[in-house]
PDB file of C-alpha atoms in Angstrom:
ATOM      1  CA  MET A1031     124.223  84.690  63.337  1.00  0.00           C
ATOM      2  CA  ALA A1032     125.161  86.695  60.243  1.00  0.00           C
ATOM      3  CA  SER A1033     122.789  85.049  57.782  1.00  0.00           C
ATOM      4  CA  THR A1034     119.073  84.527  58.356  1.00  0.00           C
ATOM      5  CA  LEU A1035     117.760  83.235  55.020  1.00  0.00           C
ATOM      6  CA  ARG A1036     119.515  81.061  52.453  1.00  0.00           C
ATOM      7  CA  THR A1037     117.895  80.025  49.194  1.00  0.00           C
ATOM      8  CA  TYR A1038     119.415  78.578  46.038  1.00  0.00           C
ATOM      9  CA  ALA A1039     118.870  78.659  42.276  1.00  0.00           C
ATOM     10  CA  PRO A1040     120.971  77.626  39.245  1.00  0.00           C
ATOM     11  CA  SER A1041     123.723  79.962  38.067  1.00  0.00           C
ATOM     12  CA  ALA A1042     124.604  81.617  34.739  1.00  0.00           C
ATOM     13  CA  PRO A1043     127.831  83.316  33.541  1.00  0.00           C
ATOM     14  CA  ALA A1044     128.542  87.004  34.112  1.00  0.00           C
ATOM     15  CA  VAL A1045     131.524  89.283  33.508  1.00  0.00           C
ATOM     16  CA  SER A1046     133.462  91.654  35.792  1.00  0.00           C
ATOM     17  CA  VAL A1047     133.560  95.319  34.723  1.00  0.00           C
ATOM     18  CA  MET A1048     136.684  96.273  36.686  1.00  0.00           C
ATOM     19  CA  PRO A1049     139.918  96.226  34.625  1.00  0.00           C
ATOM     20  CA  THR A1050     142.885  95.160  36.731  1.00  0.00           C
ATOM     21  CA  ARG A1051     146.310  93.655  36.605  1.00  0.00           C
ATOM     22  CA  ARG A1052     146.758  90.134  37.874  1.00  0.00           C
ATOM     23  CA  VAL A1053     147.582  90.174  41.577  1.00  0.00           C
ATOM     24  CA  GLY A1054     151.297  89.668  41.996  1.00  0.00           C
ATOM     25  CA  ASP A1055     152.276  91.129  38.594  1.00  0.00           C
ATOM     26  CA  GLY A1056     154.178  94.375  38.117  1.00  0.00           C
ATOM     27  CA  GLY A1057     157.471  93.850  39.938  1.00  0.00           C
ATOM     28  CA  PRO A1058     159.258  91.700  42.484  1.00  0.00           C
ATOM     29  CA  ARG A1059     158.225  91.251  46.086  1.00  0.00           C
ATOM     30  CA  CYS A1060     160.093  92.874  48.967  1.00  0.00           C
ATOM     31  CA  ALA A1061     163.756  91.937  49.077  1.00  0.00           C
ATOM     32  CA  ALA A1062     166.674  93.390  51.039  1.00  0.00           C
ATOM     33  CA  ASP A1063     164.861  96.649  51.824  1.00  0.00           C
ATOM     34  CA  VAL A1064     162.075  94.978  53.811  1.00  0.00           C
ATOM     35  CA  HIS A1065     161.532  96.214  57.388  1.00  0.00           C
ATOM     36  CA  TRP A1066     160.533  93.352  59.683  1.00  0.00           C
ATOM     37  CA  LEU A1067     158.233  94.269  62.569  1.00  0.00           C
ATOM     38  CA  LYS A1068     156.955  92.345  65.575  1.00  0.00           C
ATOM     39  CA  LEU A1069     153.256  93.148  65.676  1.00  0.00           C
ATOM     40  CA  PRO A1070     150.421  92.152  68.029  1.00  0.00           C
ATOM     41  CA  ARG A1071     147.208  90.552  66.855  1.00  0.00           C
ATOM     42  CA  ALA A1072     144.108  92.736  66.807  1.00  0.00           C
ATOM     43  CA  ASP A1073     142.547  90.672  69.602  1.00  0.00           C
ATOM     44  CA  GLN A1074     145.370  91.716  71.935  1.00  0.00           C
ATOM     45  CA  GLY A1075     143.341  94.794  72.781  1.00  0.00           C
ATOM     46  CA  LEU A1076     145.218  97.723  74.277  1.00  0.00           C
ATOM     47  CA  ARG A1077     148.607  96.667  72.943  1.00  0.00           C
ATOM     48  CA  TYR A1078     147.256  96.619  69.404  1.00  0.00           C
ATOM     49  CA  ALA A1079     145.385  99.923  69.807  1.00  0.00           C
ATOM     50  CA  LEU A1080     148.453 101.735  71.166  1.00  0.00           C
ATOM     51  CA  LEU A1081     150.616 100.529  68.303  1.00  0.00           C
ATOM     52  CA  ARG A1082     148.039 101.558  65.715  1.00  0.00           C
ATOM     53  CA  TRP A1083     147.809 105.044  67.211  1.00  0.00           C
ATOM     54  CA  ALA A1084     151.607 105.242  67.213  1.00  0.00           C
ATOM     55  CA  VAL A1085     151.440 104.756  63.440  1.00  0.00           C
ATOM     56  CA  VAL A1086     148.467 107.044  62.782  1.00  0.00           C
ATOM     57  CA  LEU A1087     149.209 110.060  65.017  1.00  0.00           C
ATOM     58  CA  PRO A1088     152.473 111.202  63.353  1.00  0.00           C
ATOM     59  CA  ALA A1089     150.615 111.417  60.037  1.00  0.00           C
ATOM     60  CA  LEU A1090     148.059 113.745  61.661  1.00  0.00           C
ATOM     61  CA  TRP A1091     150.815 116.069  62.847  1.00  0.00           C
ATOM     62  CA  GLN A1092     152.703 116.082  59.540  1.00  0.00           C
ATOM     63  CA  GLY A1093     149.746 117.014  57.361  1.00  0.00           C
ATOM     64  CA  HIS A1094     148.089 115.316  54.397  1.00  0.00           C
ATOM     65  CA  ARG A1095     150.384 115.006  51.393  1.00  0.00           C
ATOM     66  CA  LEU A1096     151.721 112.526  48.861  1.00  0.00           C
ATOM     67  CA  GLN A1097     155.285 111.180  49.073  1.00  0.00           C
ATOM     68  CA  PRO A1098     155.469 107.954  46.995  1.00  0.00           C
ATOM     69  CA  GLN A1099     159.268 107.868  47.115  1.00  0.00           C
ATOM     70  CA  ARG A1100     159.185 107.351  50.894  1.00  0.00           C
ATOM     71  CA  ALA A1101     156.999 104.236  50.872  1.00  0.00           C
ATOM     72  CA  THR A1102     158.755 101.231  52.410  1.00  0.00           C
ATOM     73  CA  CYS A1103     158.033  97.516  52.359  1.00  0.00           C
ATOM     74  CA  TYR A1104     157.055  96.114  55.782  1.00  0.00           C
ATOM     75  CA  ALA A1105     156.759  92.513  56.942  1.00  0.00           C
ATOM     76  CA  SER A1106     155.743  90.577  60.041  1.00  0.00           C
ATOM     77  CA  ARG A1107     155.193  87.005  61.179  1.00  0.00           C
ATOM     78  CA  PHE A1108     151.692  85.965  62.239  1.00  0.00           C
ATOM     79  CA  GLU A1109     151.029  82.983  64.497  1.00  0.00           C
ATOM     80  CA  PRO A1110     147.358  81.858  64.356  1.00  0.00           C
ATOM     81  CA  ARG A1111     145.637  81.183  67.656  1.00  0.00           C
ATOM     82  CA  LYS A1112     142.686  78.844  68.139  1.00  0.00           C
ATOM     83  CA  ALA A1113     140.893  81.375  70.355  1.00  0.00           C
ATOM     84  CA  LEU A1114     141.057  83.989  67.602  1.00  0.00           C
ATOM     85  CA  GLY A1115     139.791  81.477  65.046  1.00  0.00           C
ATOM     86  CA  ASP A1116     136.915  80.508  67.323  1.00  0.00           C
ATOM     87  CA  ARG A1117     135.855  84.152  67.676  1.00  0.00           C
ATOM     88  CA  PHE A1118     135.912  84.630  63.897  1.00  0.00           C
ATOM     89  CA  ALA A1119     133.878  81.437  63.502  1.00  0.00           C
ATOM     90  CA  GLN A1120     131.307  82.688  66.005  1.00  0.00           C
ATOM     91  CA  LEU A1121     131.042  86.129  64.394  1.00  0.00           C
ATOM     92  CA  PHE A1122     130.553  84.763  60.878  1.00  0.00           C
ATOM     93  CA  ASP A1123     128.731  81.553  61.810  1.00  0.00           C
ATOM     94  CA  LEU A1124     131.373  79.403  60.115  1.00  0.00           C
ATOM     95  CA  ARG A1125     130.591  75.722  59.871  1.00  0.00           C
ATOM     96  CA  ARG A1126     133.007  73.285  61.505  1.00  0.00           C
ATOM     97  CA  GLY A1127     133.437  69.537  61.488  1.00  0.00           C
ATOM     98  CA  PRO A1128     133.472  66.890  58.716  1.00  0.00           C
ATOM     99  CA  GLY A1129     130.787  68.670  56.713  1.00  0.00           C
ATOM    100  CA  GLY A1130     132.390  72.104  57.097  1.00  0.00           C
ATOM    101  CA  LEU A1131     134.162  74.264  54.567  1.00  0.00           C
ATOM    102  CA  ASP A1132     137.657  75.610  54.116  1.00  0.00           C
ATOM    103  CA  ASP A1133     137.873  78.683  56.328  1.00  0.00           C
ATOM    104  CA  PRO A1134     137.356  81.776  54.095  1.00  0.00           C
ATOM    105  CA  VAL A1135     138.490  84.201  56.830  1.00  0.00           C
ATOM    106  CA  LEU A1136     141.774  86.135  56.919  1.00  0.00           C
ATOM    107  CA  HIS A1137     142.674  85.675  60.583  1.00  0.00           C
ATOM    108  CA  ALA A1138     145.755  87.848  60.024  1.00  0.00           C
ATOM    109  CA  GLN A1139     143.647  90.840  58.941  1.00  0.00           C
ATOM    110  CA  GLY A1140     144.719  92.812  62.024  1.00  0.00           C
ATOM    111  CA  VAL A1141     148.420  92.409  61.214  1.00  0.00           C
ATOM    112  CA  ILE A1142     147.776  93.169  57.538  1.00  0.00           C
ATOM    113  CA  GLY A1143     145.957  96.340  58.590  1.00  0.00           C
ATOM    114  CA  LEU A1144     148.931  97.510  60.665  1.00  0.00           C
ATOM    115  CA  LEU A1145     151.372  96.834  57.821  1.00  0.00           C
ATOM    116  CA  GLN A1146     149.144  98.742  55.382  1.00  0.00           C
ATOM    117  CA  ALA A1147     148.849 101.606  57.874  1.00  0.00           C
ATOM    118  CA  ARG A1148     152.653 101.851  57.992  1.00  0.00           C
ATOM    119  CA  VAL A1149     152.839 101.964  54.185  1.00  0.00           C
ATOM    120  CA  LEU A1150     150.145 104.678  54.019  1.00  0.00           C
ATOM    121  CA  ALA A1151     151.874 106.663  56.774  1.00  0.00           C
ATOM    122  CA  ASP A1152     155.107 106.602  54.783  1.00  0.00           C
ATOM    123  CA  LEU A1153     153.128 107.705  51.759  1.00  0.00           C
ATOM    124  CA  GLY A1154     152.191 110.795  53.782  1.00  0.00           C
ATOM    125  CA  VAL A1155     148.392 110.502  53.687  1.00  0.00           C
ATOM    126  CA  GLN A1156     145.976 110.752  56.612  1.00  0.00           C
ATOM    127  CA  GLY A1157     143.480 107.996  57.321  1.00  0.00           C
ATOM    128  CA  ARG A1158     140.402 110.220  57.334  1.00  0.00           C
ATOM    129  CA  HIS A1159     141.015 110.984  53.646  1.00  0.00           C
ATOM    130  CA  VAL A1160     141.515 107.306  52.712  1.00  0.00           C
ATOM    131  CA  ARG A1161     138.819 104.774  51.789  1.00  0.00           C
ATOM    132  CA  LEU A1162     139.134 101.166  50.666  1.00  0.00           C
ATOM    133  CA  LEU A1163     137.765 100.896  47.129  1.00  0.00           C
ATOM    134  CA  ARG A1164     138.633  97.370  46.031  1.00  0.00           C
ATOM    135  CA  HIS A1165     140.051  94.215  47.570  1.00  0.00           C
ATOM    136  CA  ARG A1166     141.408  91.294  45.538  1.00  0.00           C
ATOM    137  CA  THR A1167     142.879  87.976  46.634  1.00  0.00           C
ATOM    138  CA  ARG A1168     144.382  85.072  44.721  1.00  0.00           C
ATOM    139  CA  LEU A1169     145.015  81.571  46.063  1.00  0.00           C
ATOM    140  CA  PRO A1170     147.788  79.754  44.168  1.00  0.00           C
ATOM    141  CA  GLY A1171     146.548  76.461  42.813  1.00  0.00           C
ATOM    142  CA  GLY A1172     142.939  77.439  43.406  1.00  0.00           C
ATOM    143  CA  VAL A1173     142.752  75.768  46.817  1.00  0.00           C
ATOM    144  CA  ALA A1174     142.263  77.373  50.238  1.00  0.00           C
ATOM    145  CA  PRO A1175     145.682  76.888  51.897  1.00  0.00           C
ATOM    146  CA  GLY A1176     144.642  76.473  55.534  1.00  0.00           C
ATOM    147  CA  LEU A1177     145.446  80.010  56.653  1.00  0.00           C
ATOM    148  CA  ALA A1178     143.638  79.391  59.930  1.00  0.00           C
ATOM    149  CA  THR A1179     146.393  77.093  61.230  1.00  0.00           C
ATOM    150  CA  ARG A1180     149.663  77.959  59.452  1.00  0.00           C
ATOM    151  CA  THR A1181     152.386  80.316  60.613  1.00  0.00           C
ATOM    152  CA  GLN A1182     152.492  83.143  58.074  1.00  0.00           C
ATOM    153  CA  ASP A1183     155.123  85.617  56.909  1.00  0.00           C
ATOM    154  CA  ILE A1184     153.267  88.668  55.612  1.00  0.00           C
ATOM    155  CA  ASP A1185     154.709  91.576  53.655  1.00  0.00           C
ATOM    156  CA  CYS A1186     153.006  94.704  52.295  1.00  0.00           C
ATOM    157  CA  ARG A1187     154.356  97.176  49.765  1.00  0.00           C
ATOM    158  CA  LEU A1188     153.131 100.098  47.726  1.00  0.00           C
ATOM    159  CA  ALA A1189     152.806  98.882  44.137  1.00  0.00           C
ATOM    160  CA  ARG A1190     151.953 102.254  42.575  1.00  0.00           C
ATOM    161  CA  VAL A1191     149.925 105.439  42.941  1.00  0.00           C
ATOM    162  CA  VAL A1192     147.606 106.497  40.106  1.00  0.00           C
ATOM    163  CA  ARG A1193     146.059 109.928  39.566  1.00  0.00           C
ATOM    164  CA  VAL A1194     142.283 109.713  39.067  1.00  0.00           C
ATOM    165  CA  GLY A1195     141.288 113.376  39.655  1.00  0.00           C
ATOM    166  CA  PRO A1196     142.738 116.842  40.290  1.00  0.00           C
ATOM    167  CA  THR A1197     143.033 116.159  44.045  1.00  0.00           C
ATOM    168  CA  GLU A1198     142.502 112.396  44.150  1.00  0.00           C
ATOM    169  CA  VAL A1199     144.660 109.302  43.656  1.00  0.00           C
ATOM    170  CA  VAL A1200     144.366 105.544  44.002  1.00  0.00           C
ATOM    171  CA  ALA A1201     147.082 103.843  46.069  1.00  0.00           C
ATOM    172  CA  LEU A1202     147.569 100.155  45.255  1.00  0.00           C
ATOM    173  CA  ILE A1203     149.071  98.106  48.091  1.00  0.00           C
ATOM    174  CA  GLU A1204     150.129  94.516  47.497  1.00  0.00           C
ATOM    175  CA  THR A1205     150.190  91.927  50.272  1.00  0.00           C
ATOM    176  CA  HIS A1206     152.007  88.608  50.058  1.00  0.00           C
ATOM    177  CA  ILE A1207     151.454  85.799  52.565  1.00  0.00           C
ATOM    178  CA  ALA A1208     153.860  82.851  52.663  1.00  0.00           C
ATOM    179  CA  ASP A1209     154.746  80.028  55.016  1.00  0.00           C
ATOM    180  CA  PRO A1210     158.120  80.179  56.826  1.00  0.00           C
ATOM    181  CA  GLY A1211     159.643  78.157  53.986  1.00  0.00           C
ATOM    182  CA  GLY A1212     158.694  80.798  51.422  1.00  0.00           C
ATOM    183  CA  ARG A1213     155.774  78.937  49.797  1.00  0.00           C
ATOM    184  CA  THR A1214     153.101  81.409  48.717  1.00  0.00           C
ATOM    185  CA  LEU A1215     149.779  80.936  50.483  1.00  0.00           C
ATOM    186  CA  LEU A1216     147.889  84.027  49.310  1.00  0.00           C
ATOM    187  CA  GLN A1217     148.433  87.205  47.296  1.00  0.00           C
ATOM    188  CA  ALA A1218     146.257  90.294  47.682  1.00  0.00           C
ATOM    189  CA  GLU A1219     145.900  93.775  46.272  1.00  0.00           C
ATOM    190  CA  ASP A1220     143.979  96.586  47.979  1.00  0.00           C
ATOM    191  CA  ALA A1221     143.099  99.783  46.128  1.00  0.00           C
ATOM    192  CA  PHE A1222     142.633 102.807  48.396  1.00  0.00           C
ATOM    193  CA  ILE A1223     141.061 106.076  47.236  1.00  0.00           C
ATOM    194  CA  VAL A1224     143.000 109.046  48.681  1.00  0.00           C
ATOM    195  CA  ARG A1225     141.126 112.365  48.514  1.00  0.00           C
ATOM    196  CA  ASP A1226     141.722 116.064  49.255  1.00  0.00           C
ATOM    197  CA  LEU A1227     145.368 116.221  48.199  1.00  0.00           C
ATOM    198  CA  GLU A1228     147.159 119.273  46.891  1.00  0.00           C
ATOM    199  CA  VAL A1229     147.353 119.452  43.101  1.00  0.00           C
ATOM    200  CA  ALA A1230     151.141 119.779  43.341  1.00  0.00           C
ATOM    201  CA  ASP A1231     151.256 116.416  45.158  1.00  0.00           C
ATOM    202  CA  VAL A1232     148.851 114.622  42.835  1.00  0.00           C
ATOM    203  CA  VAL A1233     150.991 115.295  39.755  1.00  0.00           C
ATOM    204  CA  GLN A1234     153.612 112.914  41.214  1.00  0.00           C
ATOM    205  CA  ALA A1235     151.238 109.985  40.675  1.00  0.00           C
ATOM    206  CA  ASP A1236     151.207 107.759  37.589  1.00  0.00           C
ATOM    207  CA  GLU A1237     148.781 108.248  34.718  1.00  0.00           C
ATOM    208  CA  ASP A1238     146.394 105.397  33.899  1.00  0.00           C
ATOM    209  CA  ASP A1239     143.444 106.417  31.728  1.00  0.00           C
ATOM    210  CA  LEU A1240     141.962 102.905  31.810  1.00  0.00           C
ATOM    211  CA  LEU A1241     141.770 102.865  35.598  1.00  0.00           C
ATOM    212  CA  ARG A1242     140.515 106.459  35.765  1.00  0.00           C
ATOM    213  CA  ARG A1243     137.666 105.742  33.346  1.00  0.00           C
ATOM    214  CA  ALA A1244     136.817 102.500  35.148  1.00  0.00           C
ATOM    215  CA  LEU A1245     136.555 104.410  38.429  1.00  0.00           C
ATOM    216  CA  GLY A1246     134.101 106.830  36.838  1.00  0.00           C
ATOM    217  CA  ARG A1247     131.948 103.940  35.618  1.00  0.00           C
ATOM    218  CA  MET A1248     131.966 102.321  39.047  1.00  0.00           C
ATOM    219  CA  ARG A1249     130.761 105.509  40.718  1.00  0.00           C
ATOM    220  CA  ARG A1250     127.797 105.665  38.334  1.00  0.00           C
ATOM    221  CA  ARG A1251     126.996 101.976  38.580  1.00  0.00           C
ATOM    222  CA  GLY A1252     123.732 100.727  40.055  1.00  0.00           C
ATOM    223  CA  PRO A1253     122.362  97.223  40.625  1.00  0.00           C
ATOM    224  CA  GLY A1254     122.703  95.091  37.483  1.00  0.00           C
ATOM    225  CA  ILE A1255     121.605  91.585  38.504  1.00  0.00           C
ATOM    226  CA  ASP A1256     117.875  90.905  38.272  1.00  0.00           C
ATOM    227  CA  PRO A1257     116.910  88.686  41.233  1.00  0.00           C
ATOM    228  CA  ALA A1258     114.042  87.250  39.179  1.00  0.00           C
ATOM    229  CA  ALA A1259     116.249  86.296  36.218  1.00  0.00           C
ATOM    230  CA  ARG A1260     116.855  82.657  35.364  1.00  0.00           C
ATOM    231  CA  GLY A1261     119.950  81.243  37.049  1.00  0.00           C
ATOM    232  CA  VAL A1262     120.269  83.913  39.754  1.00  0.00           C
ATOM    233  CA  ARG A1263     120.836  82.737  43.316  1.00  0.00           C
ATOM    234  CA  TRP A1264     120.349  84.966  46.348  1.00  0.00           C
ATOM    235  CA  ARG A1265     120.555  85.106  50.117  1.00  0.00           C
ATOM    236  CA  GLN A1266     119.555  87.586  52.786  1.00  0.00           C
ATOM    237  CA  LEU A1267     122.298  88.569  55.246  1.00  0.00           C
ATOM    238  CA  TYR A1268     121.646  90.301  58.543  1.00  0.00           C
ATOM    239  CA  VAL A1269     124.254  92.741  59.898  1.00  0.00           C
ATOM    240  CA  ALA A1270     123.986  92.614  63.690  1.00  0.00           C
ATOM    241  CA  PRO A1271     123.998  95.955  65.576  1.00  0.00           C
ATOM    242  CA  ASP A1272     127.396  95.180  67.131  1.00  0.00           C
ATOM    243  CA  ALA A1273     128.945  93.506  64.056  1.00  0.00           C
ATOM    244  CA  GLY A1274     131.345  96.354  63.238  1.00  0.00           C
ATOM    245  CA  ARG A1275     132.732  96.607  66.760  1.00  0.00           C
ATOM    246  CA  ARG A1276     133.081  92.839  67.121  1.00  0.00           C
ATOM    247  CA  PHE A1277     134.889  92.605  63.789  1.00  0.00           C
ATOM    248  CA  ALA A1278     137.238  95.473  64.709  1.00  0.00           C
ATOM    249  CA  ARG A1279     138.218  93.694  67.920  1.00  0.00           C
ATOM    250  CA  LEU A1280     139.312  90.730  65.791  1.00  0.00           C
ATOM    251  CA  ALA A1281     140.642  92.465  62.671  1.00  0.00           C
ATOM    252  CA  GLY A1282     141.650  95.977  63.786  1.00  0.00           C
ATOM    253  CA  GLY A1283     140.986  99.159  61.846  1.00  0.00           C
ATOM    254  CA  GLN A1284     137.822 101.181  62.097  1.00  0.00           C
ATOM    255  CA  GLY A1285     134.749 100.131  64.059  1.00  0.00           C
ATOM    256  CA  ARG A1286     136.073 100.365  67.629  1.00  0.00           C
ATOM    257  CA  TRP A1287     134.142 103.522  68.426  1.00  0.00           C
ATOM    258  CA  PRO A1288     130.979 103.420  70.589  1.00  0.00           C
ATOM    259  CA  TRP A1289     128.436 105.055  68.287  1.00  0.00           C
ATOM    260  CA  ARG A1290     125.903 102.537  67.006  1.00  0.00           C
ATOM    261  CA  CYS A1291     125.169 104.207  63.662  1.00  0.00           C
ATOM    262  CA  ALA A1292     128.730 103.960  62.271  1.00  0.00           C
ATOM    263  CA  PRO A1293     128.961 101.918  59.024  1.00  0.00           C
ATOM    264  CA  VAL A1294     130.502  98.478  59.291  1.00  0.00           C
ATOM    265  CA  PRO A1295     134.061  98.208  57.898  1.00  0.00           C
ATOM    266  CA  PRO A1296     134.335  97.195  54.217  1.00  0.00           C
ATOM    267  CA  MET A1297     136.425  94.155  55.145  1.00  0.00           C
ATOM    268  CA  TYR A1298     133.580  92.914  57.336  1.00  0.00           C
ATOM    269  CA  LEU A1299     131.440  92.836  54.186  1.00  0.00           C
ATOM    270  CA  ARG A1300     134.280  91.084  52.356  1.00  0.00           C
ATOM    271  CA  HIS A1301     134.310  88.305  54.952  1.00  0.00           C
ATOM    272  CA  LEU A1302     130.518  88.080  55.019  1.00  0.00           C
ATOM    273  CA  VAL A1303     130.365  87.682  51.226  1.00  0.00           C
ATOM    274  CA  SER A1304     133.348  85.303  51.225  1.00  0.00           C
ATOM    275  CA  ARG A1305     131.586  82.983  53.649  1.00  0.00           C
ATOM    276  CA  GLU A1306     128.484  82.806  51.476  1.00  0.00           C
ATOM    277  CA  LEU A1307     130.475  82.245  48.273  1.00  0.00           C
ATOM    278  CA  SER A1308     132.359  79.406  49.954  1.00  0.00           C
ATOM    279  CA  GLU A1309     129.077  77.770  50.931  1.00  0.00           C
ATOM    280  CA  TRP A1310     127.928  78.130  47.314  1.00  0.00           C
ATOM    281  CA  GLY A1311     131.101  76.327  46.227  1.00  0.00           C
ATOM    282  CA  LEU A1312     132.799  79.436  44.770  1.00  0.00           C
ATOM    283  CA  GLU A1313     135.892  81.486  45.660  1.00  0.00           C
ATOM    284  CA  GLY A1314     138.123  78.519  44.974  1.00  0.00           C
ATOM    285  CA  SER A1315     141.012  80.526  43.523  1.00  0.00           C
ATOM    286  CA  GLY A1316     140.323  84.107  44.475  1.00  0.00           C
ATOM    287  CA  LEU A1317     137.959  86.961  45.091  1.00  0.00           C
ATOM    288  CA  GLN A1318     137.520  90.506  43.817  1.00  0.00           C
ATOM    289  CA  ILE A1319     135.146  92.907  45.574  1.00  0.00           C
ATOM    290  CA  THR A1320     134.593  96.626  44.963  1.00  0.00           C
ATOM    291  CA  PHE A1321     132.961  98.774  47.656  1.00  0.00           C
ATOM    292  CA  ILE A1322     130.807 101.695  46.483  1.00  0.00           C
ATOM    293  CA  GLY A1323     128.354 102.090  49.384  1.00  0.00           C
ATOM    294  CA  LYS A1324     128.197 101.843  53.168  1.00  0.00           C
ATOM    295  CA  ALA A1325     126.268  99.291  55.210  1.00  0.00           C
ATOM    296  CA  GLY A1326     124.918 100.302  58.583  1.00  0.00           C
ATOM    297  CA  PRO A1327     124.476  97.975  61.566  1.00  0.00           C
ATOM    298  CA  GLY A1328     121.097  96.318  62.000  1.00  0.00           C
ATOM    299  CA  GLN A1329     120.406  96.115  58.256  1.00  0.00           C
ATOM    300  CA  MET A1330     119.189  93.182  56.204  1.00  0.00           C
ATOM    301  CA  LEU A1331     121.280  92.948  53.026  1.00  0.00           C
ATOM    302  CA  ARG A1332     120.742  90.842  49.924  1.00  0.00           C
ATOM    303  CA  LEU A1333     123.544  88.989  48.132  1.00  0.00           C
ATOM    304  CA  LEU A1334     122.822  88.128  44.493  1.00  0.00           C
ATOM    305  CA  LEU A1335     124.934  85.686  42.471  1.00  0.00           C
ATOM    306  CA  GLN A1336     124.870  85.177  38.694  1.00  0.00           C
ATOM    307  CA  GLY A1337     127.560  82.848  37.465  1.00  0.00           C
ATOM    308  CA  ASP A1338     130.661  84.004  39.322  1.00  0.00           C
ATOM    309  CA  ALA A1339     129.513  87.650  39.558  1.00  0.00           C
ATOM    310  CA  PHE A1340     127.831  88.971  42.684  1.00  0.00           C
ATOM    311  CA  GLU A1341     126.204  92.131  44.044  1.00  0.00           C
ATOM    312  CA  LEU A1342     125.437  93.187  47.602  1.00  0.00           C
ATOM    313  CA  ILE A1343     122.291  95.323  47.946  1.00  0.00           C
ATOM    314  CA  ASP A1344     120.987  97.222  50.978  1.00  0.00           C
ATOM    315  CA  GLU A1345     117.406  97.478  52.248  1.00  0.00           C
ATOM    316  CA  ARG A1346     116.667 100.444  49.952  1.00  0.00           C
ATOM    317  CA  GLY A1347     117.861  98.632  46.863  1.00  0.00           C
ATOM    318  CA  ARG A1348     121.163 100.524  46.660  1.00  0.00           C
ATOM    319  CA  LEU A1349     124.326  98.766  45.461  1.00  0.00           C
ATOM    320  CA  LEU A1350     126.903  98.450  48.258  1.00  0.00           C
ATOM    321  CA  ALA A1351     129.488  96.177  46.640  1.00  0.00           C
ATOM    322  CA  PHE A1352     130.004  93.996  43.606  1.00  0.00           C
ATOM    323  CA  GLY A1353     132.656  91.635  42.305  1.00  0.00           C
ATOM    324  CA  ASN A1354     133.629  88.197  41.050  1.00  0.00           C
ATOM    325  CA  ALA A1355     134.693  84.949  42.648  1.00  0.00           C
TER     326      ALA A1355
END
């Protein structure tokens, strides 16, 4: 069970400090240039792992560089499976039945991860220099669209690359999920920090002083929500020793390796927080979460909520993530 203590208190308003564009703004979705791929689900084990390595290995041979002009839009169809949904529900202790909640889990996370890996490989960057900084989702109409049961057409594209340091950029990848009829179910934007690039490559990126300054503030940010303040709600969340590996088997990406001390993937924390916000009656239309620390397995974390703003704190009182629902 992911959560071991749940207590409630009234809420009060709070404001996000991360300036962003609205998800889905800034250009059309993929059109004629989209490359459709037939991809396995992450729970298909060896088949999924081999395909992911087929994407990652060429980037290791070609070196670490920045080639924004080569980025291509990729798409794939995802068919949900009850067995996969049941394993997500078990991992995150999701409630089922008449008193349950709309499922806050992205069952297609494994396919999304493969599509994003293809975009990053085209971009020319190597995974060991890439870290997820921020994840944002928006649900049209403000209602969870039943992603656990609907066939989904998913496309990912590079929206832009922004220079934030002499050898560092932020790559913004947009993901669009629709039903086979074209009705939008979910829009997402993931911001990846890419480090250790050559200066000659970084100058190809866009300039955005607002984003660059915001990144500097985030890196200096500490906990800001007082758990004793009026209107603050909180819960304690336990990260099981095998949580990262179990999540990776369902959602792909990092976490498949055998060492027990490896941090859990950021998207595991996203799903953990999303579940709690759903039980608090939030995350009706979207979620924004910024990751600035790493959570190890076997830790007891604390989630604090003030209005629609939240913070995730580790056992030492360090800020791991923050955002808004």
